[in-house]
Coordinates of C-alpha atoms in Angstrom, one line a residue:
M436 CA 90.6 96.6 86.0
R437 CA 90.9 95.8 82.3
G438 CA 87.2 94.6 82.1
F439 CA 86.0 98.0 83.4
H440 CA 87.9 99.9 80.7
Q441 CA 86.6 97.6 78.0
L442 CA 83.0 98.0 79.3
L443 CA 83.4 101.8 79.5
S444 CA 84.6 101.9 75.9
F445 CA 81.5 100.1 74.7
F446 CA 79.3 102.7 76.4
L447 CA 81.2 105.7 75.0
L448 CA 80.9 104.3 71.5
G449 CA 77.2 103.8 71.9
T450 CA 77.6 100.0 71.2
T451 CA 74.9 97.7 72.6
L452 CA 76.4 95.4 75.2
S453 CA 74.6 92.6 77.1
L454 CA 74.5 93.3 80.8
G455 CA 73.4 89.8 81.6
S456 CA 70.0 88.3 82.1
P457 CA 67.8 89.1 85.0
S458 CA 68.4 86.5 87.7
T459 CA 65.8 83.7 88.0
H460 CA 66.5 83.4 91.7
S461 CA 63.9 84.6 94.2
F462 CA 65.0 87.8 95.9
K463 CA 65.1 88.7 99.6
N464 CA 65.0 92.3 100.7
R465 CA 68.2 93.2 102.5
E466 CA 67.5 96.8 103.5
T467 CA 64.8 99.4 103.1
I468 CA 65.2 102.9 104.6
V469 CA 63.4 106.2 104.7
A470 CA 65.2 108.9 102.8
P471 CA 67.4 110.7 105.4
R472 CA 66.3 114.2 106.5
G473 CA 67.4 116.9 104.1
W474 CA 67.6 114.6 101.0
T475 CA 65.1 115.0 98.1
R476 CA 64.8 112.6 95.2
Q477 CA 65.4 114.3 91.9
T478 CA 65.5 112.2 88.7
V479 CA 66.2 108.6 87.7
A480 CA 70.0 108.0 87.8
P481 CA 71.7 108.0 84.4
A482 CA 72.0 104.4 83.2
D483 CA 75.7 104.8 82.4
H484 CA 76.6 106.5 85.7
I485 CA 79.5 104.4 87.1
I486 CA 79.3 102.9 90.6
S487 CA 82.0 101.0 92.4
L488 CA 79.8 98.4 94.0
R489 CA 81.4 97.0 97.1
I490 CA 80.1 93.6 98.2
G491 CA 81.1 92.5 101.7
L492 CA 81.3 88.8 102.1
H493 CA 80.7 87.2 105.5
Q494 CA 84.0 87.0 107.5
R495 CA 84.6 83.6 109.1
N496 CA 86.4 84.4 112.3
F497 CA 86.1 88.0 113.2
D498 CA 85.3 87.2 116.8
L499 CA 88.6 85.4 117.1
L500 CA 90.4 88.3 115.4
E501 CA 88.9 90.6 118.0
K502 CA 90.1 88.3 120.8
H503 CA 93.6 88.5 119.3
L504 CA 93.4 92.3 119.1
Y505 CA 92.6 92.8 122.7
E506 CA 95.2 90.3 123.9
V507 CA 98.1 91.8 121.9
S508 CA 97.0 95.3 122.9
D509 CA 96.5 94.7 126.6
P510 CA 99.7 95.7 128.6
T511 CA 98.7 93.2 131.3
H512 CA 98.4 90.3 129.0
S513 CA 101.3 87.8 128.3
R514 CA 100.8 88.3 124.6
Y515 CA 101.2 92.1 124.7
G516 CA 102.9 93.2 121.5
E517 CA 102.7 89.9 119.7
H518 CA 101.0 91.4 116.6
L519 CA 99.7 89.1 113.9
S520 CA 101.1 89.0 110.3
K521 CA 99.2 90.1 107.2
E522 CA 98.8 86.5 106.3
E523 CA 97.5 85.5 109.7
V524 CA 94.9 88.3 109.7
E525 CA 93.8 87.4 106.2
D526 CA 93.4 83.8 107.1
L527 CA 91.2 84.7 110.0
V528 CA 88.7 87.0 108.1
A529 CA 88.7 85.2 104.7
P530 CA 85.2 84.1 103.7
H531 CA 84.4 80.5 103.6
S532 CA 85.1 78.8 100.2
N533 CA 81.3 78.2 99.9
S534 CA 80.7 81.9 100.1
L535 CA 83.3 82.7 97.4
S536 CA 81.8 80.1 95.1
A537 CA 78.2 81.2 95.6
V538 CA 79.1 84.9 94.9
D539 CA 81.3 84.1 91.9
E540 CA 78.5 82.0 90.4
W541 CA 76.1 84.8 90.9
L542 CA 78.4 87.3 89.2
S543 CA 78.9 85.0 86.3
E544 CA 75.2 85.2 85.6
F545 CA 75.8 88.8 84.5
N546 CA 78.8 88.0 82.3
L547 CA 81.3 89.3 84.9
K548 CA 84.7 87.7 84.7
E549 CA 87.6 87.8 87.0
D550 CA 89.1 90.7 85.1
D551 CA 86.0 92.7 85.9
I552 CA 86.4 92.1 89.6
A553 CA 88.7 93.6 92.3
R554 CA 89.1 91.8 95.6
S555 CA 90.4 93.0 99.0
P556 CA 93.5 91.3 100.3
A557 CA 91.5 88.8 102.4
K558 CA 88.9 88.4 99.6
D559 CA 86.2 89.6 102.1
W560 CA 85.3 92.4 99.7
V561 CA 84.4 92.1 96.0
V562 CA 84.4 95.4 94.1
L563 CA 82.7 95.8 90.8
T564 CA 83.0 99.0 88.8
I565 CA 79.8 98.9 86.8
P566 CA 77.1 101.1 85.3
V567 CA 74.0 101.8 87.3
S568 CA 71.9 99.8 84.8
L569 CA 73.7 96.6 85.7
A570 CA 73.7 97.3 89.5
E571 CA 69.9 97.7 89.3
K572 CA 69.5 94.3 87.7
M573 CA 71.8 92.6 90.2
L574 CA 70.1 94.2 93.3
N575 CA 66.6 94.2 92.0
T576 CA 66.3 98.0 92.7
K577 CA 66.2 101.4 91.1
Y578 CA 68.8 104.2 91.6
Y579 CA 67.9 107.9 91.7
V580 CA 69.7 111.2 91.9
W581 CA 69.2 112.6 95.4
K582 CA 70.0 116.2 96.4
H583 CA 70.8 117.6 99.8
G584 CA 68.8 120.8 100.5
K585 CA 71.4 122.5 102.7
T586 CA 74.6 121.7 100.9
G587 CA 73.4 121.1 97.4
N588 CA 75.4 117.9 97.2
E589 CA 74.0 115.2 94.9
L590 CA 74.4 111.4 95.2
V591 CA 73.2 108.4 93.2
R592 CA 71.5 106.1 95.7
T593 CA 68.6 103.8 96.3
T594 CA 66.4 103.4 99.5
S595 CA 66.0 99.7 99.1
Y596 CA 67.9 96.7 97.6
S597 CA 67.6 92.9 97.5
L598 CA 69.8 89.9 96.9
P599 CA 69.0 86.4 95.7
S600 CA 67.8 84.5 98.7
H601 CA 70.5 81.8 98.5
L602 CA 73.2 84.5 99.1
D603 CA 71.7 85.8 102.4
S604 CA 74.2 83.9 104.6
H605 CA 77.1 84.7 102.3
I606 CA 76.9 88.5 101.9
E607 CA 76.7 91.0 104.8
V608 CA 76.5 94.3 103.0
V609 CA 76.4 96.0 99.5
Q610 CA 77.2 99.7 99.1
P611 CA 76.7 102.3 97.7
T612 CA 73.0 101.6 98.0
T613 CA 71.5 103.2 101.0
M614 CA 74.5 105.3 102.2
F615 CA 73.7 109.0 102.2
G616 CA 76.8 110.1 104.1
Q617 CA 78.7 113.2 103.0
F618 CA 82.3 112.3 103.5
K619 CA 83.5 115.6 104.8
P620 CA 86.0 117.8 103.0
A621 CA 88.5 119.9 104.8
K622 CA 86.4 122.9 105.6
S623 CA 84.0 120.9 107.7
M624 CA 86.7 119.8 110.0
I625 CA 88.7 123.1 109.9
S626 CA 87.8 126.5 111.3
I627 CA 88.4 129.8 109.4
L628 CA 91.8 130.8 108.1
E629 CA 93.4 133.9 109.6
T630 CA 96.6 135.7 108.5
V631 CA 99.3 135.2 111.1
D632 CA 101.1 138.3 112.3
T633 CA 104.5 136.7 112.7
A634 CA 106.2 139.9 114.0
V635 CA 103.7 140.2 116.9
N636 CA 104.0 136.6 117.9
T637 CA 107.8 136.8 117.8
A638 CA 107.8 139.8 120.0
I639 CA 105.5 138.1 122.5
S640 CA 107.7 135.0 122.6
K641 CA 110.8 137.1 123.6
V642 CA 109.2 138.6 126.7
A643 CA 106.9 136.1 128.3
Q644 CA 106.5 132.5 129.3
I645 CA 103.7 130.6 131.0
I646 CA 103.3 127.5 133.0
T647 CA 101.3 124.6 131.7
G648 CA 99.9 123.3 135.0
G649 CA 98.6 119.8 135.0
N650 CA 100.9 116.8 135.7
S651 CA 104.1 118.3 134.4
N652 CA 104.1 122.1 135.2
L653 CA 106.3 122.9 132.2
T654 CA 107.4 126.3 131.1
V655 CA 106.0 127.2 127.7
D656 CA 106.5 130.2 125.4
A657 CA 103.6 132.6 125.9
S658 CA 103.2 133.0 122.1
C659 CA 101.8 129.4 122.2
N660 CA 98.6 130.9 123.6
T661 CA 98.0 132.7 120.2
T662 CA 99.8 130.5 117.7
I663 CA 100.7 126.8 117.8
T664 CA 104.0 125.7 116.2
V665 CA 105.9 122.4 116.4
T666 CA 108.1 124.0 119.1
C667 CA 104.9 124.8 121.1
L668 CA 103.7 121.2 120.9
Q669 CA 107.1 119.9 122.0
Q670 CA 107.0 122.3 125.0
I671 CA 103.3 121.7 126.0
Y672 CA 103.7 118.0 125.7
N673 CA 107.1 117.6 127.4
A674 CA 109.1 116.4 124.3
V675 CA 111.7 119.1 124.2
G676 CA 115.2 117.6 123.6
Y677 CA 114.0 114.2 122.4
V678 CA 115.8 113.3 119.2
P679 CA 114.2 110.4 117.3
S680 CA 116.3 108.1 115.1
N681 CA 116.0 107.8 111.4
S682 CA 115.3 104.1 111.6
T683 CA 113.5 102.5 108.7
K684 CA 111.8 100.2 111.3
N685 CA 109.5 103.0 112.2
S686 CA 107.0 105.0 110.0
I687 CA 104.0 107.4 110.1
G688 CA 101.2 107.8 107.6
I689 CA 98.7 110.5 106.6
T690 CA 95.5 110.0 104.6
G691 CA 94.4 112.4 101.9
Y692 CA 91.0 112.5 100.2
L693 CA 88.7 114.8 98.1
E694 CA 91.5 116.3 96.1
Q695 CA 93.4 117.6 99.1
F696 CA 97.0 117.8 97.9
A697 CA 100.0 118.1 100.2
N698 CA 102.3 120.7 98.7
I699 CA 106.1 120.1 99.0
E700 CA 107.0 123.7 98.4
D701 CA 104.8 124.8 101.3
L702 CA 106.3 122.0 103.4
Q703 CA 109.8 123.2 102.8
T704 CA 109.0 126.7 103.7
F705 CA 107.2 125.4 106.8
Y706 CA 110.3 123.4 107.7
V707 CA 112.6 126.5 107.3
A708 CA 110.4 128.3 109.8
Q709 CA 109.6 125.5 112.3
V710 CA 111.8 122.4 111.8
P711 CA 115.1 123.6 110.2
A712 CA 116.7 120.2 110.5
A713 CA 114.0 118.8 108.2
V714 CA 114.7 121.1 105.3
N715 CA 115.2 119.2 102.0
S716 CA 113.5 116.1 103.4
S717 CA 110.1 115.1 102.2
F718 CA 107.5 112.2 102.4
K719 CA 106.8 109.1 100.4
F720 CA 103.7 109.6 98.2
E721 CA 101.4 106.7 97.4
S722 CA 98.5 106.8 95.0
V723 CA 95.3 105.0 95.9
A724 CA 92.8 104.2 93.1
G725 CA 94.4 106.7 90.8
G726 CA 94.8 109.5 93.3
I727 CA 97.3 112.2 92.5
N728 CA 99.2 114.9 94.5
D729 CA 99.0 117.9 92.3
Q730 CA 102.0 120.2 93.1
S731 CA 100.5 123.4 91.6
L732 CA 100.7 125.9 94.5
T733 CA 97.1 127.0 93.8
K734 CA 96.0 123.3 94.3
A735 CA 97.5 122.9 97.7
G736 CA 94.9 121.7 100.3
S737 CA 94.6 123.4 103.7
E738 CA 93.8 120.0 105.3
A739 CA 96.5 118.1 103.6
N740 CA 99.1 120.8 104.3
L741 CA 98.1 120.9 108.0
D742 CA 98.3 117.1 108.3
V743 CA 101.7 116.5 106.7
Q744 CA 103.3 119.6 108.1
F745 CA 102.5 118.9 111.8
A746 CA 102.5 115.1 111.8
F747 CA 105.8 114.9 109.9
G748 CA 107.2 118.0 111.6
V749 CA 106.6 116.6 115.1
A750 CA 107.9 113.1 114.1
Y751 CA 111.0 114.2 112.0
P752 CA 113.1 112.3 110.9
I753 CA 110.8 109.3 111.1
P754 CA 109.8 108.3 107.5
G755 CA 106.4 109.6 106.5
T756 CA 103.9 108.4 103.8
F757 CA 101.1 110.5 102.3
W758 CA 98.2 108.7 100.5
S759 CA 96.0 110.4 98.1
T760 CA 92.8 108.5 97.4
A761 CA 90.8 109.3 94.2
G762 CA 87.0 109.7 94.4
R763 CA 85.2 113.0 94.8
P764 CA 81.5 113.1 95.6
P765 CA 79.3 114.8 94.8
F766 CA 78.7 115.0 91.0
S767 CA 76.4 117.3 89.0
A768 CA 73.3 115.6 87.5
D769 CA 73.1 118.5 85.1
V770 CA 76.1 117.1 83.2
R771 CA 76.2 113.7 81.5
T772 CA 78.7 111.9 83.7
L773 CA 80.5 108.7 84.0
T774 CA 82.2 109.8 87.2
N775 CA 82.3 107.5 90.3
T776 CA 80.7 109.5 93.1
N777 CA 81.3 107.1 95.9
E778 CA 83.0 107.8 99.2
P779 CA 86.7 106.8 98.7
Y780 CA 87.4 105.4 102.2
G781 CA 86.9 101.7 101.4
D782 CA 89.5 102.0 98.5
W783 CA 92.1 103.3 101.0
L784 CA 91.4 100.6 103.5
D785 CA 91.8 97.9 100.9
H786 CA 95.1 99.4 99.8
V787 CA 96.7 99.8 103.2
L788 CA 95.5 96.3 104.3
G789 CA 97.3 95.0 101.2
L790 CA 100.6 96.5 102.2
P791 CA 103.1 94.0 103.8
D792 CA 104.4 96.7 106.2
P793 CA 102.0 99.6 106.6
P794 CA 103.1 102.7 108.7
H795 CA 103.0 102.0 112.4
S796 CA 100.9 105.1 113.2
I797 CA 98.2 106.6 110.8
S798 CA 96.2 109.8 111.2
T799 CA 92.9 110.6 109.4
S800 CA 91.1 113.9 109.7
Y801 CA 88.0 113.0 107.7
G802 CA 84.7 111.5 108.7
D803 CA 80.9 111.4 108.6
D804 CA 78.0 111.8 110.9
E805 CA 77.7 108.2 112.2
Q806 CA 74.0 107.9 111.4
T807 CA 74.5 108.7 107.7
V808 CA 76.6 105.6 107.3
P809 CA 74.5 102.4 107.3
K810 CA 75.2 100.4 110.4
D811 CA 76.2 97.2 108.5
Y812 CA 78.7 99.1 106.4
A813 CA 80.0 101.0 109.4
K814 CA 80.6 97.7 111.2
R815 CA 82.5 96.3 108.2
V816 CA 84.7 99.3 107.9
C817 CA 85.4 99.2 111.6
A818 CA 86.3 95.5 111.3
G819 CA 88.8 96.5 108.7
L820 CA 90.4 99.0 111.1
A821 CA 90.6 96.2 113.7
Q822 CA 92.7 94.2 111.1
L823 CA 95.2 97.1 111.1
G824 CA 95.3 97.3 114.9
V825 CA 96.0 93.6 115.4
R826 CA 98.9 94.0 112.9
G827 CA 100.6 96.6 115.1
V828 CA 99.2 99.8 113.5
S829 CA 97.9 102.7 115.7
V830 CA 94.9 104.0 113.8
I831 CA 94.0 107.6 114.9
F832 CA 91.0 109.8 113.9
S833 CA 89.9 113.3 114.7
S834 CA 86.7 113.3 116.8
G835 CA 85.0 116.0 114.7
D836 CA 84.0 119.6 115.4
Y837 CA 80.9 121.5 116.6
G838 CA 80.3 119.6 119.8
V839 CA 77.8 116.9 120.2
G840 CA 75.9 117.9 117.1
D841 CA 76.1 117.0 113.4
G842 CA 79.3 118.9 112.7
N843 CA 77.7 121.0 110.0
S844 CA 76.5 124.2 111.7
D845 CA 76.5 126.5 114.7
P846 CA 75.8 124.5 117.9
A847 CA 72.9 126.8 118.7
T848 CA 71.0 126.0 115.5
Q849 CA 71.9 122.4 114.9
E850 CA 69.0 120.1 114.0
C851 CA 70.1 116.8 115.7
I852 CA 67.4 114.5 114.3
T853 CA 67.6 110.8 113.8
N854 CA 68.1 109.5 110.3
D855 CA 65.6 106.6 110.6
G856 CA 62.4 108.4 109.6
L857 CA 61.2 108.8 113.2
N858 CA 62.8 112.3 113.5
N859 CA 63.8 111.8 117.2
T860 CA 66.2 114.3 118.8
R861 CA 69.6 112.7 119.4
F862 CA 73.3 113.6 119.7
I863 CA 75.2 112.8 116.6
P864 CA 78.7 111.3 116.9
A865 CA 81.3 111.1 114.1
F866 CA 82.3 107.9 112.2
P867 CA 84.9 106.3 112.0
A868 CA 85.9 108.1 115.2
S869 CA 83.1 106.1 116.9
C870 CA 84.7 102.7 116.0
P871 CA 86.0 101.1 119.1
Y872 CA 89.2 99.8 117.3
V873 CA 90.6 103.3 116.7
T874 CA 91.9 106.1 118.9
S875 CA 89.8 109.3 118.5
V876 CA 91.3 112.7 119.3
G877 CA 89.4 115.7 120.6
G878 CA 90.6 119.3 120.8
T879 CA 92.0 121.6 123.4
E880 CA 93.4 125.2 123.4
H881 CA 95.5 127.6 125.5
I882 CA 97.9 127.0 128.3
P883 CA 96.9 125.6 130.8
E884 CA 94.7 123.6 128.5
V885 CA 91.0 123.7 128.3
A886 CA 88.5 122.2 125.9
V887 CA 88.6 124.1 122.6
S888 CA 85.9 126.7 122.4
R889 CA 85.9 128.4 118.9
F890 CA 84.3 125.4 117.2
Y891 CA 83.9 122.9 120.1
S892 CA 85.5 119.4 120.3
G893 CA 83.4 116.6 118.8
G894 CA 82.5 114.0 121.4
G895 CA 79.7 111.9 122.9
F896 CA 78.7 108.3 122.5
S897 CA 78.3 105.9 119.5
S898 CA 74.8 104.7 118.6
Y899 CA 76.2 101.8 116.7
F900 CA 78.9 100.2 118.8
P901 CA 78.7 98.8 122.3
R902 CA 81.0 100.1 124.9
P903 CA 84.4 98.2 124.6
P904 CA 85.8 96.5 127.7
Y905 CA 88.7 98.9 128.1
Q906 CA 86.2 101.8 128.6
E907 CA 84.0 100.2 131.3
I908 CA 85.7 101.8 134.3
A909 CA 86.5 105.2 132.8
V910 CA 83.3 105.8 130.9
G911 CA 81.1 104.1 133.5
G912 CA 82.7 106.4 136.1
F913 CA 81.8 109.5 134.1
L914 CA 78.2 108.4 133.5
S915 CA 77.7 107.8 137.2
T916 CA 78.4 111.5 137.8
L917 CA 75.7 112.8 135.5
P918 CA 72.5 114.1 137.1
K919 CA 69.8 111.5 136.8
G920 CA 67.8 111.9 133.6
L921 CA 70.2 114.4 132.0
Y922 CA 70.0 114.0 128.2
E923 CA 68.1 110.8 128.7
G924 CA 67.6 109.1 125.3
L925 CA 70.1 111.4 123.6
F926 CA 73.1 109.1 123.8
N927 CA 74.4 105.6 124.7
R928 CA 77.3 103.1 124.4
C929 CA 80.9 103.6 123.2
G930 CA 82.5 106.9 124.4
I931 CA 84.2 109.5 122.2
P932 CA 87.0 110.8 122.2
D933 CA 89.7 108.7 123.8
V934 CA 92.3 111.5 124.1
A935 CA 92.9 115.1 123.0
A936 CA 95.5 117.5 121.8
Q937 CA 95.8 121.2 120.9
G938 CA 93.2 121.9 118.2
D939 CA 93.3 125.6 117.3
R940 CA 95.5 128.4 115.9
Y941 CA 98.0 126.1 114.2
R942 CA 100.4 128.1 112.0
I943 CA 100.8 126.3 108.7
R944 CA 102.1 127.3 105.3
Y945 CA 99.3 127.3 102.7
R946 CA 99.6 128.4 99.1
G947 CA 102.7 130.5 99.8
R948 CA 101.6 132.3 102.9
D949 CA 101.4 131.7 106.7
V950 CA 97.9 131.2 108.0
S951 CA 96.3 130.1 111.2
I952 CA 94.0 127.0 111.1
G953 CA 92.0 125.0 113.6
G954 CA 89.9 121.9 114.2
T955 CA 90.2 118.5 115.6
S956 CA 91.7 117.7 112.2
A957 CA 94.8 119.5 113.7
S958 CA 94.6 117.5 116.9
S959 CA 94.8 114.1 115.2
P960 CA 98.0 114.5 113.2
A961 CA 99.7 116.2 116.1
F962 CA 98.9 113.4 118.5
T963 CA 99.9 110.9 115.9
G964 CA 103.3 112.6 115.6
F965 CA 103.9 111.9 119.3
V966 CA 102.7 108.3 118.9
A967 CA 105.4 107.9 116.2
L968 CA 108.0 109.3 118.7
L969 CA 106.8 106.7 121.3
N970 CA 107.2 104.0 118.7
D971 CA 110.7 105.3 118.1
A972 CA 111.6 105.1 121.8
R973 CA 110.3 101.5 121.9
I974 CA 112.1 100.4 118.8
S975 CA 115.4 101.9 120.2
V976 CA 115.1 99.4 123.1
N977 CA 114.1 96.5 120.9
K978 CA 110.4 96.6 121.7
R979 CA 107.7 96.4 119.1
P980 CA 105.4 99.2 117.9
L981 CA 102.5 100.1 120.1
G982 CA 99.7 99.1 117.7
F983 CA 96.1 99.6 119.0
L984 CA 96.6 102.2 121.7
N985 CA 93.3 102.2 123.7
P986 CA 93.8 99.3 126.1
L987 CA 97.1 100.8 127.1
L988 CA 95.8 104.4 127.4
Y989 CA 92.9 103.4 129.6
T990 CA 95.2 101.5 132.0
A991 CA 98.9 102.2 132.5
G992 CA 98.8 105.1 130.0
I993 CA 96.6 107.3 132.2
A994 CA 99.6 108.2 134.2
G995 CA 101.1 109.8 131.1
L996 CA 98.1 112.0 130.2
N997 CA 97.3 115.5 131.3
D998 CA 93.7 115.5 132.5
I999 CA 91.6 118.4 131.1
T1000 CA 88.9 119.5 133.5
S1001 CA 87.6 122.8 132.0
G1002 CA 85.4 123.5 129.0
S1003 CA 82.5 121.8 127.2
N1004 CA 81.1 120.8 123.8
P1005 CA 77.6 122.3 123.4
G1006 CA 75.4 121.4 120.5
C1007 CA 71.9 120.3 119.5
G1008 CA 70.5 123.2 121.5
T1009 CA 72.1 121.9 124.7
N1010 CA 75.2 122.7 126.7
G1011 CA 76.6 119.3 125.7
F1012 CA 79.0 117.7 128.1
N1013 CA 81.6 119.2 130.5
A1014 CA 85.2 118.4 130.7
T1015 CA 85.8 117.0 134.2
T1016 CA 88.2 115.0 136.3
G1017 CA 88.9 111.7 134.6
W1018 CA 87.5 110.6 131.2
D1019 CA 84.9 112.8 129.6
P1020 CA 83.2 113.0 126.2
V1021 CA 84.9 116.3 125.4
T1022 CA 88.7 115.6 125.8
G1023 CA 88.7 111.9 126.6
L1024 CA 91.5 110.9 129.0
G1025 CA 93.4 114.1 128.3
T1026 CA 96.5 115.2 126.4
P1027 CA 99.9 113.5 126.1
N1028 CA 102.9 114.0 128.4
F1029 CA 105.5 112.5 126.1
K1030 CA 108.2 112.1 128.7
Q1031 CA 106.0 110.2 131.1
L1032 CA 104.4 108.1 128.3
K1033 CA 107.9 107.3 127.0
E1034 CA 108.8 105.9 130.5
I1035 CA 105.7 103.9 130.5
V1036 CA 106.0 102.3 127.1
T1037 CA 109.7 101.5 127.4
S1038 CA 109.3 100.0 130.9
P1039 CA 110.6 96.5 131.3
F1040 CA 107.2 95.6 132.7
L1041 CA 105.8 95.9 129.1
L1042 CA 107.6 92.8 128.0
L1043 CA 107.3 93.2 124.2

């Protein structure tokens, strides 16, 4: 944005610049919160600290868009597969012209011109990259530096903000204001690294095999009980021998954040060992908001390497895209800074919604504790994910680690306390995995498979989103089996996860060496790789990509999933939930059986 760079230059030169006059409008409080547990107010925020203020305008017809989403994703509906175009989606969610005019007039009061503003593709978000001093005038508030006692992270936030009263019906949300989430870097989703003894695993693989059990009773190399490779996943999930096409009609995407860089040298070495046919192939890189993909071997990210190696390794030769989104909270208040410390997820969502043809399946292994994301903002992000689904994109998230707790500590010592100042005990799900318009993936281990135990699969129930219609039978059935009063008051609503996949002891190449890595951040890209293969199978028989998966998975797709009935996800000082017959909030509906799913999704009964 040219206007931002001009504004920044004025501040750096110490030149006085008018930031607009205080509004003469009466203000209406939009939100006031109690500082979340663990955060302590430090100092007044530096006046020149830069914030990307995201203003969400009211979407006109989201209810209608949701209706379209469920119809085109329901395999029993006559419109199944009739995904909407980018233009059709934008027309549905675009704000009313009155809203656009009212907000633009308000912005002009602060000398903000069109060059100073970025807009989302549907114009339902307005983004202003401005100094704190201007944000305070616009929102009639005061920003402070806040520090988290356990992590040491620092954020620039406020606990209350207001808007001119006449904008109340036009604006749904403004952030960052009250959002104290800590968009988690790799290590919060990944268990410890271990050196892989390749010789031992190779020796084991030559002398032993095991049977998977479950629906398919497949023979699997015994080494897969200690190390997961692409070959292991193909064996466990019944995809051995399937050769996808190199059609440009199909595609798969991986998101990268927080300076997690996907190293191509490591990828090539990984391919030599695990996917020889893919050697000398790579992925398409796209920068979001100035994100880079530093190829210094010492800058390779364990999360990014895991994601691209297994998603693209399973899906090869389906074309892959890796996005790197700039933005790295937290910042240090001890250093004079003009750094934007916002979570970068909204920037990526704006970018991918602006693409005419986004990848058909996208995996994300990052998230937050749901309660740290303000509900109005979480709902708007979730609505953006619905826009992808109705366009034919399968949006897939890891469900988080450390069981039903906050994902930050040992399940035995977690403090699962509500973030509303009441300090009630409650299970804490992950977001965006809790959004009902995405597919969340839990973790399993071993053969036959059980719920992963080294860090525990994230799962439970959303506190923000109502149970979607496709979950009524499966989730309702699970709840009917719980002893009366068990965990009463600790959970409700939309169930997490939807499905699962192997989530531990993945062998990846990282900074020039073989290591073992785990977490549901491994489960999500692996599952997404198989979704890309299913899209390949559909495209090869002239069918459309699957798009939003859940209505299919909870109906016809159940027959293509391996039910996991052993294990649990303890946390918050409890035993959590148990994996059991049917859906459960540990492993969802189960893990994929590719051959059976392929038969289902290419069936002539699925018309499109």
